[in-house]
Coordinates of C-alpha atoms and ligand atoms in Angstrom, one line a residue:
M1 CA 133.4 51.4 229.8
Q2 CA 136.3 49.6 231.5
R3 CA 139.2 48.4 229.4
I4 CA 140.9 45.1 230.1
E5 CA 143.9 43.4 228.5
T6 CA 144.0 39.6 228.6
D7 CA 145.2 36.6 226.6
V8 CA 141.8 35.1 225.7
V9 CA 138.2 36.4 226.0
I10 CA 135.5 33.7 226.4
V11 CA 132.0 34.7 225.5
G12 CA 129.5 32.6 227.5
A13 CA 129.8 31.1 231.0
G14 CA 128.1 27.7 230.2
A15 CA 129.9 24.4 230.7
S16 CA 131.8 24.9 227.5
G17 CA 133.1 28.4 228.1
L18 CA 134.0 27.8 231.7
T19 CA 135.9 24.6 230.8
A20 CA 137.8 26.5 228.1
A21 CA 138.6 29.3 230.6
T22 CA 139.7 26.7 233.3
E23 CA 142.0 24.9 230.9
L24 CA 143.6 28.2 229.8
V25 CA 144.2 29.3 233.4
K26 CA 145.7 25.9 234.2
A27 CA 148.2 26.5 231.4
G28 CA 149.1 29.9 232.9
R29 CA 147.1 32.2 230.7
D30 CA 144.9 35.1 231.6
V31 CA 141.2 35.0 230.7
V32 CA 138.1 37.1 230.9
V33 CA 134.7 35.4 230.6
L34 CA 131.8 37.7 229.5
E35 CA 128.4 36.2 230.3
A36 CA 125.1 37.8 229.1
R37 CA 123.0 36.5 232.0
D38 CA 123.2 37.4 235.6
R39 CA 124.1 33.8 236.4
V40 CA 126.6 31.2 235.1
G41 CA 125.6 27.8 233.7
G42 CA 123.6 28.7 230.5
R43 CA 121.5 25.6 229.9
L44 CA 122.4 24.3 233.4
W45 CA 120.2 25.9 235.9
T46 CA 119.0 24.7 239.3
G47 CA 116.1 26.8 240.6
D48 CA 114.1 27.0 243.8
V49 CA 110.4 26.9 242.7
D50 CA 107.9 27.3 245.6
G51 CA 110.4 25.5 247.9
A52 CA 111.2 22.7 245.5
M53 CA 114.7 22.3 244.1
L54 CA 114.3 21.8 240.3
E55 CA 116.8 21.2 237.6
I56 CA 115.4 23.5 235.0
G57 CA 117.9 22.6 232.3
G58 CA 120.3 19.6 231.9
Q59 CA 120.7 17.1 234.7
W60 CA 121.5 13.5 233.7
V61 CA 124.9 11.9 233.4
S62 CA 125.5 8.7 231.5
P63 CA 128.3 6.2 232.0
D64 CA 130.0 6.9 228.7
Q65 CA 130.3 10.7 229.4
D66 CA 133.9 10.5 230.6
A67 CA 134.7 14.2 230.1
L68 CA 131.8 15.2 232.4
I69 CA 132.6 12.4 234.9
E70 CA 136.2 13.5 235.1
T71 CA 135.0 17.1 235.7
L72 CA 132.6 15.9 238.5
D73 CA 135.5 14.1 240.1
E74 CA 137.8 17.0 239.9
L75 CA 135.2 19.3 241.5
G76 CA 134.4 16.8 244.2
L77 CA 130.7 16.4 243.1
E78 CA 128.7 13.4 244.1
T79 CA 126.2 11.6 242.0
Y80 CA 123.2 9.4 242.7
E81 CA 121.1 7.0 240.6
R82 CA 117.8 7.8 239.1
Y83 CA 115.1 5.7 240.8
R84 CA 114.3 2.8 238.6
E85 CA 112.8 0.0 240.8
G86 CA 109.5 -1.6 239.7
R87 CA 107.7 -1.7 236.4
N88 CA 107.6 0.9 233.6
V89 CA 104.5 2.1 231.9
Y90 CA 103.6 2.2 228.1
I91 CA 100.4 3.6 226.7
A92 CA 99.2 2.1 223.5
E93 CA 97.3 3.9 220.7
D94 CA 93.9 2.9 222.1
G95 CA 94.9 4.4 225.5
E96 CA 95.5 1.0 227.1
R97 CA 98.1 1.3 229.9
R98 CA 100.6 -1.6 229.9
L99 CA 103.2 -2.3 232.5
F100 CA 106.6 -3.7 231.4
E101 CA 110.2 -4.4 232.4
G102 CA 113.4 -4.0 230.3
E103 CA 113.7 -1.7 227.2
I104 CA 111.4 -3.2 224.6
F105 CA 107.9 -1.7 224.9
P106 CA 104.9 -4.1 225.3
V107 CA 103.6 -3.9 221.8
P108 CA 102.2 -6.7 219.5
A109 CA 104.7 -9.4 218.6
Q110 CA 104.9 -8.3 215.0
T111 CA 105.7 -4.7 216.0
E112 CA 108.2 -5.9 218.6
G113 CA 110.0 -7.8 215.8
E114 CA 110.1 -4.6 213.7
I115 CA 111.4 -2.5 216.6
V116 CA 114.2 -5.0 217.4
G117 CA 115.1 -5.2 213.7
L118 CA 115.2 -1.4 213.4
I119 CA 117.4 -1.1 216.5
E120 CA 119.8 -3.7 215.0
K121 CA 119.9 -1.9 211.7
L122 CA 120.5 1.5 213.3
D123 CA 123.2 0.0 215.6
Q124 CA 125.0 -1.3 212.4
L125 CA 124.8 2.0 210.7
V126 CA 125.8 4.0 213.8
A127 CA 128.9 1.7 214.1
E128 CA 130.0 3.0 210.7
I129 CA 129.6 6.7 211.7
D130 CA 132.5 8.7 213.3
P131 CA 130.7 11.1 215.6
E132 CA 133.5 13.6 215.1
A133 CA 133.1 13.5 211.3
P134 CA 129.7 12.1 210.2
W135 CA 130.1 13.9 206.9
A136 CA 133.0 11.6 206.1
H137 CA 130.7 8.5 205.8
P138 CA 130.7 7.3 202.2
R139 CA 126.9 7.7 202.1
A140 CA 126.8 10.9 204.1
K141 CA 125.2 13.0 201.4
E142 CA 122.6 10.5 200.6
L143 CA 121.7 9.9 204.3
D144 CA 121.5 13.7 204.8
E145 CA 119.1 14.2 201.9
I146 CA 116.4 11.9 203.4
S147 CA 114.4 12.8 206.4
F148 CA 114.5 10.4 209.4
A149 CA 110.7 9.9 208.9
E150 CA 111.3 8.9 205.2
W151 CA 114.2 6.6 206.1
L152 CA 112.0 4.8 208.7
G153 CA 109.4 4.4 206.0
T154 CA 111.9 2.6 203.8
Q155 CA 112.6 0.1 206.6
T156 CA 109.1 -0.8 207.8
D157 CA 105.3 -0.2 207.3
D158 CA 104.6 -0.7 211.0
E159 CA 103.4 2.6 212.2
E160 CA 103.8 1.9 215.9
A161 CA 107.4 0.7 215.3
K162 CA 108.2 3.9 213.3
L163 CA 106.7 6.1 216.0
N164 CA 108.6 4.5 218.8
I165 CA 112.0 4.4 217.1
G166 CA 111.4 8.0 215.8
M167 CA 110.6 9.1 219.4
F168 CA 114.0 8.0 220.8
I169 CA 115.7 10.4 218.4
A170 CA 113.1 13.1 217.7
G171 CA 111.0 13.8 220.8
A172 CA 113.6 12.5 223.2
M173 CA 116.8 13.9 221.7
L174 CA 116.8 16.4 218.8
T175 CA 113.4 17.7 219.9
K176 CA 112.3 18.2 216.3
P177 CA 109.8 16.2 214.3
T178 CA 111.2 13.2 212.4
H179 CA 110.4 15.0 209.1
A180 CA 112.6 18.0 210.0
F181 CA 116.0 16.3 210.3
S182 CA 117.9 13.9 208.2
A183 CA 118.8 10.2 208.7
L184 CA 122.5 11.3 209.0
Q185 CA 121.6 13.7 211.8
A186 CA 119.8 10.9 213.6
L187 CA 122.8 8.7 213.2
L188 CA 125.1 11.4 214.6
M189 CA 122.8 11.7 217.6
A190 CA 123.1 8.0 218.3
A191 CA 126.8 7.8 217.5
S192 CA 127.5 10.6 219.9
A193 CA 126.1 8.3 222.7
G194 CA 128.0 5.2 221.5
S195 CA 125.1 3.3 219.8
F196 CA 121.4 3.5 219.1
S197 CA 120.9 0.8 221.8
N198 CA 122.3 3.2 224.3
L199 CA 119.6 5.8 223.4
V200 CA 116.9 3.2 223.9
D201 CA 118.2 2.2 227.3
A202 CA 116.8 4.8 229.8
D203 CA 118.9 3.3 232.5
F204 CA 122.0 4.1 230.5
I205 CA 121.3 7.5 229.0
L206 CA 119.5 8.8 232.1
D207 CA 121.7 7.1 234.7
K208 CA 122.8 9.5 237.3
R209 CA 122.2 13.0 238.7
V210 CA 124.5 15.3 240.7
V211 CA 123.7 15.9 244.4
G212 CA 122.7 19.6 244.5
G213 CA 122.1 19.7 240.7
L214 CA 124.3 19.7 237.6
Q215 CA 124.6 23.5 237.7
Q216 CA 127.1 22.9 240.4
V217 CA 129.6 22.2 237.6
P218 CA 129.6 25.7 236.1
I219 CA 129.1 27.3 239.6
R220 CA 132.2 25.7 241.0
L221 CA 134.3 26.3 237.8
A222 CA 133.3 30.0 238.0
E223 CA 134.2 30.2 241.7
R224 CA 137.7 29.1 240.9
L225 CA 137.9 31.7 238.1
G226 CA 136.8 34.4 240.5
D227 CA 136.8 38.0 239.1
A228 CA 137.6 36.8 235.6
V229 CA 133.9 36.0 235.2
K230 CA 131.8 39.1 234.4
L231 CA 128.0 38.6 234.6
G232 CA 125.3 40.7 232.9
Q233 CA 127.7 41.4 230.0
P234 CA 126.1 40.4 226.6
V235 CA 128.8 40.8 224.0
R236 CA 127.7 43.2 221.3
T237 CA 130.8 43.6 219.1
I238 CA 133.9 41.7 218.1
R239 CA 136.5 43.7 216.2
W240 CA 139.8 42.6 214.6
N241 CA 142.0 43.5 211.7
P242 CA 142.5 40.8 209.1
E243 CA 145.5 42.8 207.7
A244 CA 147.1 42.6 211.2
P245 CA 145.8 39.6 213.0
E246 CA 148.8 39.8 215.4
A247 CA 147.2 42.9 216.8
G248 CA 144.6 40.7 218.4
V249 CA 140.9 41.2 218.9
T250 CA 138.6 43.6 220.8
V251 CA 135.5 42.3 222.4
I252 CA 132.9 44.8 223.6
S253 CA 130.1 44.1 226.1
D254 CA 127.9 46.6 227.9
S255 CA 130.5 47.6 230.5
F256 CA 133.8 46.2 229.2
E257 CA 136.1 46.6 226.3
V258 CA 138.4 43.6 226.4
H259 CA 141.5 43.3 224.3
A260 CA 143.0 39.9 223.8
Q261 CA 144.8 37.6 221.3
Q262 CA 142.0 35.2 220.9
V263 CA 138.2 35.0 221.5
V264 CA 136.2 31.9 222.1
L265 CA 132.4 32.0 221.3
A266 CA 131.0 29.5 223.7
L267 CA 127.4 29.9 222.9
A268 CA 124.7 28.2 220.9
P269 CA 125.5 28.7 217.2
I270 CA 122.0 30.2 216.6
L271 CA 123.0 33.2 218.8
Y272 CA 126.2 34.1 216.8
D273 CA 124.2 36.7 214.8
R274 CA 123.4 38.6 218.0
I275 CA 126.9 39.9 217.8
S276 CA 128.3 42.4 215.3
Y277 CA 131.5 41.4 213.7
E278 CA 133.9 44.0 212.3
P279 CA 134.8 43.0 209.7
P280 CA 131.7 40.8 209.1
L281 CA 132.1 37.0 209.3
P282 CA 133.0 35.4 206.0
R283 CA 130.3 34.2 203.5
L284 CA 130.6 30.5 204.6
Q285 CA 129.8 31.4 208.2
H286 CA 126.9 33.7 207.1
Q287 CA 125.4 30.9 205.1
M288 CA 126.2 28.0 207.4
H289 CA 124.8 29.5 210.6
Q290 CA 121.4 29.9 208.9
H291 CA 121.2 26.1 208.5
V292 CA 121.4 25.4 212.2
S293 CA 118.3 25.6 214.5
M294 CA 117.3 24.9 218.0
G295 CA 115.0 22.0 218.9
F296 CA 112.2 22.7 221.3
V297 CA 110.9 20.8 224.4
I298 CA 109.0 21.7 227.6
K299 CA 110.5 20.0 230.6
V300 CA 107.6 19.6 233.1
H301 CA 108.3 19.2 236.8
A302 CA 105.5 18.0 239.1
V303 CA 106.3 17.6 242.8
Y304 CA 104.0 15.6 245.2
E305 CA 103.9 15.0 248.9
T306 CA 105.2 11.5 248.4
P307 CA 106.5 9.5 245.4
F308 CA 103.1 7.7 245.3
W309 CA 103.8 5.7 242.1
R310 CA 106.5 3.7 243.9
E311 CA 103.7 2.3 246.2
Q312 CA 102.0 1.0 243.1
G313 CA 105.3 -0.8 242.2
L314 CA 106.1 1.7 239.4
S315 CA 109.6 2.8 238.5
G316 CA 108.2 6.2 237.3
T317 CA 109.7 5.5 233.8
A318 CA 106.9 5.9 231.2
F319 CA 106.7 6.2 227.4
S320 CA 104.1 6.6 224.8
P321 CA 104.4 8.1 221.3
Y322 CA 100.6 8.7 221.5
E323 CA 100.8 10.9 224.7
L324 CA 101.3 14.6 225.0
S325 CA 104.2 13.9 227.4
H326 CA 106.0 11.2 225.3
E327 CA 108.3 10.2 228.2
A328 CA 108.3 10.8 232.0
Y329 CA 110.5 9.7 234.9
D330 CA 110.9 9.6 238.7
N331 CA 113.0 12.7 239.2
T332 CA 112.9 12.8 243.0
N333 CA 115.9 14.7 244.4
H334 CA 118.6 13.0 246.5
G335 CA 117.3 12.6 250.1
D336 CA 114.0 14.2 249.4
T337 CA 110.8 12.8 251.1
R338 CA 108.7 14.4 248.5
G339 CA 108.4 12.8 245.1
T340 CA 109.0 14.5 241.8
L341 CA 108.0 13.5 238.3
V342 CA 109.5 15.0 235.2
G343 CA 107.8 14.8 231.8
F344 CA 108.7 16.1 228.4
V345 CA 106.4 17.7 225.7
S346 CA 108.3 18.0 222.5
D347 CA 108.4 20.0 219.2
E348 CA 105.0 20.3 217.5
A349 CA 103.2 19.2 220.7
A350 CA 105.0 21.9 222.6
D351 CA 104.0 24.5 220.0
E352 CA 100.4 23.4 220.4
V353 CA 100.2 23.6 224.1
F354 CA 101.9 27.0 224.2
R355 CA 98.9 28.3 222.2
L356 CA 96.7 27.5 225.2
S357 CA 96.4 29.5 228.4
A358 CA 98.8 28.5 231.3
E359 CA 95.9 26.9 233.1
E360 CA 94.7 24.8 230.1
R361 CA 98.3 23.8 229.3
R362 CA 98.9 22.6 232.9
E363 CA 95.6 20.7 232.8
R364 CA 96.5 19.0 229.5
I365 CA 99.9 18.1 230.6
L366 CA 98.9 16.7 234.0
E367 CA 96.1 14.8 232.3
S368 CA 98.7 13.1 230.2
L369 CA 100.8 12.3 233.3
S370 CA 97.7 10.8 235.0
H371 CA 97.4 8.3 232.1
Y372 CA 100.8 6.9 233.2
Y373 CA 100.5 7.2 237.0
G374 CA 96.8 7.6 237.8
E375 CA 94.6 10.4 239.1
Q376 CA 97.0 11.5 241.9
A377 CA 99.3 12.8 239.2
K378 CA 96.8 15.6 238.6
H379 CA 97.4 17.2 242.0
P380 CA 101.1 18.2 242.4
V381 CA 102.0 20.6 245.2
V382 CA 104.5 22.3 242.9
Y383 CA 104.2 22.5 239.2
Y384 CA 106.7 24.1 236.8
E385 CA 107.4 24.2 233.0
S386 CA 110.9 24.9 231.9
D387 CA 110.4 27.1 228.8
W388 CA 113.8 27.6 227.2
G389 CA 112.2 29.0 224.1
S390 CA 111.5 32.2 226.0
E391 CA 115.1 32.5 227.2
E392 CA 116.7 35.2 225.1
W393 CA 120.2 33.8 225.5
T394 CA 119.2 30.2 224.5
R395 CA 116.0 30.2 222.4
G396 CA 115.1 26.5 222.5
A397 CA 116.0 23.2 224.0
Y398 CA 117.8 21.0 224.3
A399 CA 120.3 22.1 221.6
A400 CA 120.9 23.0 218.0
S401 CA 121.1 20.8 214.9
F402 CA 121.4 21.2 211.2
D403 CA 118.4 21.3 208.9
M404 CA 118.0 18.7 206.1
G405 CA 121.2 18.4 204.1
G406 CA 123.1 20.9 206.3
L407 CA 125.3 18.4 208.2
A408 CA 126.9 16.9 205.1
R409 CA 127.2 20.3 203.5
Y410 CA 128.5 22.4 206.4
G411 CA 129.2 20.1 209.4
A412 CA 133.0 20.0 208.8
D413 CA 133.2 23.8 208.8
L414 CA 131.3 24.5 212.0
R415 CA 134.3 24.5 214.3
T416 CA 136.7 26.2 211.9
P417 CA 138.1 29.4 213.4
V418 CA 137.8 32.8 211.7
G419 CA 141.0 34.7 212.4
P420 CA 141.2 35.0 216.2
I421 CA 137.6 33.8 216.7
R422 CA 137.1 30.2 217.8
F423 CA 133.9 28.3 218.4
A424 CA 132.9 25.9 221.2
C425 CA 129.6 24.5 222.3
S426 CA 127.8 21.2 223.0
D427 CA 125.9 21.7 219.8
M428 CA 129.0 21.1 217.7
A429 CA 130.5 18.2 219.7
G430 CA 130.9 14.7 218.3
K431 CA 131.0 12.5 221.3
G432 CA 128.6 14.0 223.8
Y433 CA 126.8 16.0 221.1
Q434 CA 124.0 18.2 222.6
H435 CA 125.1 17.2 226.1
V436 CA 127.2 18.6 228.9
D437 CA 129.9 16.1 228.2
G438 CA 130.1 17.4 224.6
A439 CA 130.2 21.0 226.0
I440 CA 133.2 20.1 228.2
R441 CA 134.9 18.3 225.3
M442 CA 134.5 21.3 223.0
G443 CA 135.8 23.6 225.8
R444 CA 138.9 21.5 226.2
L445 CA 139.5 21.3 222.5
V446 CA 139.2 25.0 221.8
A447 CA 141.4 25.8 224.8
S448 CA 144.2 23.6 223.4
Q449 CA 143.8 25.2 220.0
A450 CA 143.9 28.7 221.5
L451 CA 147.0 27.8 223.5
E452 CA 148.7 26.6 220.4
A453 CA 147.8 29.8 218.6
L454 CA 149.1 31.9 221.5
E455 CA 152.4 30.1 221.4
T456 CA 153.0 30.7 217.6
Ligands
LIG1 P1 125.2 27.1 227.0 O1 124.9 26.3 228.3 O2 124.0 27.5 226.2 O3 126.1 28.3 227.4 C1 126.2 29.4 226.6 C2 126.3 30.7 227.4 O4 126.5 31.8 226.6 C3 125.0 31.0 228.2 O5 125.3 31.2 229.5 C4 124.5 32.2 227.5 O6 123.8 33.1 228.4 C5 125.8 32.9 227.0 N1 125.6 33.8 225.9 C6 124.9 33.7 224.8 N2 125.0 34.8 224.0 C7 125.9 35.6 224.6 C8 126.5 36.9 224.3 N3 126.2 37.5 223.2 N4 127.4 37.4 225.2 C9 127.7 36.8 226.4 N5 127.1 35.6 226.7 C10 126.3 35.0 225.9 N6 122.6 17.7 228.8 C11 123.0 16.6 229.5 O7 124.1 16.2 229.4 N7 122.1 15.9 230.3 C12 120.8 16.3 230.4 O8 120.0 15.7 231.1 C13 120.3 17.4 229.6 N8 119.0 17.8 229.7 C14 118.7 19.1 229.2 C15 117.4 19.6 229.5 C16 117.1 20.9 229.1 C17 115.8 21.4 229.4 C18 118.1 21.6 228.4 C19 117.8 23.0 227.9 C20 119.3 21.1 228.1 C21 119.6 19.8 228.5 N9 120.9 19.2 228.2 C22 121.3 18.1 228.9 C23 121.8 19.9 227.3 C24 122.9 20.7 228.1 O9 122.3 21.4 229.1 C25 123.7 21.6 227.1 O10 124.1 20.8 226.0 C26 124.9 22.2 227.7 O11 124.6 22.7 229.0 C27 125.3 23.4 226.8 O12 126.5 24.0 227.3 P2 127.2 25.1 226.5 O13 128.3 25.7 227.4 O14 127.7 24.5 225.2 O15 126.1 26.2 226.1

């Protein structure tokens, strides 16, 4: 066991932890970053699968994500636009494939009216929500006691309108079924992206990608931090003395015992209980952390010799609340001659296909993609399913959210430090919630708070 003295220990080398470490170093402080995995990036991971470069985790950047955009500029990383020329595909309940342009799906006029009305209503409500403090809304408790599914039911009887509006928040964002999270949680998700209209607009929310992959962000941040980043070091124990907080904190991983003044837990809140705390965390944290859970989605990558759908005049953007893969996009890499499609299979649908054999699952998913793009979609040259549910140090995708009632009850407490222990993660961000932008914001915030604490 090697002993190290430093100012701040950061647990987790994702975007959040590495941003916190970078800010502290900029302010002249010493840091040690302990990372459980043998790589940096956490939920950002660019892999080479059978010769194809795939972004297994997060990848898209939207124009409102200024903390992320500033970081990309600072690191000299270039972006490129998602391919979006041509018409989008929508599949109706009866399986009919309809082509369309713009954001509103080609549904019957009555349903379209309901969808437009719901978007307006949600935009109004979202405008009242402060993403940094959704619990402060005067109707927060009431909105947190009703599931998003029930709330949609109070607004319209149109099943197709409910399914589509539900999909933008449920399958596409929180990756939980609409009955499993509250209306308040849905409003936070939209408020964190500026408006509900922004979530509906794929050209906004899935605007750009980074040349070489978004994992370049943590990789470059870690390069600058050099030896301070220790890989393969799951933190097992955090020890401090509440009677003598000035004595600091000891953080123990498999090979290191690091003594510091402050520790930042920069990991998904659902993983806090993998660490032993001496003394144990307070009652509030014990309770609160049980009300946060990960969503679940399979990100499916299918690479073809050419982006064949473009020849059919298709943008690659496809949606259907009735399909196994409820959304799919052209995900061809910058400068690549091959074409890549990315599809998503969310929450209960993901559970269902993980009960099948790998071959059956692949067949079912490719069948779904073929409904959007035709028979050719069934024959990729590379096929890969990102399965974050099996990742010990993540346990789901994309991120964590509160269960029914949890946001109003505990939201305000999630970031509150416990003695020298501070918390930072995309899953507790306001703006940029559940996104890399939010991870960076939380990293910056916790670094400034740790600096303040070090100076007093
Ligand atoms: P993490 O990335 O989870 O980092 C936490 C780190 O802590 C990990 O490296 C983990 O290994 C480590 N760790 C955990 N426990 C311990 C321990 N005990 N000791 C030491 N280390 C530990 N966001 C976007 O902005 N755009 C997207 O397009 C997008 N798409 C996504 C697609 C997928 C499939 C997934 C999974 C996520 C996506 N996201 C996207 C979300 C985004 O990737 C995350 O919000 C963000 O990367 C989280 O960063 P973080 O630093 O807060 O947490």
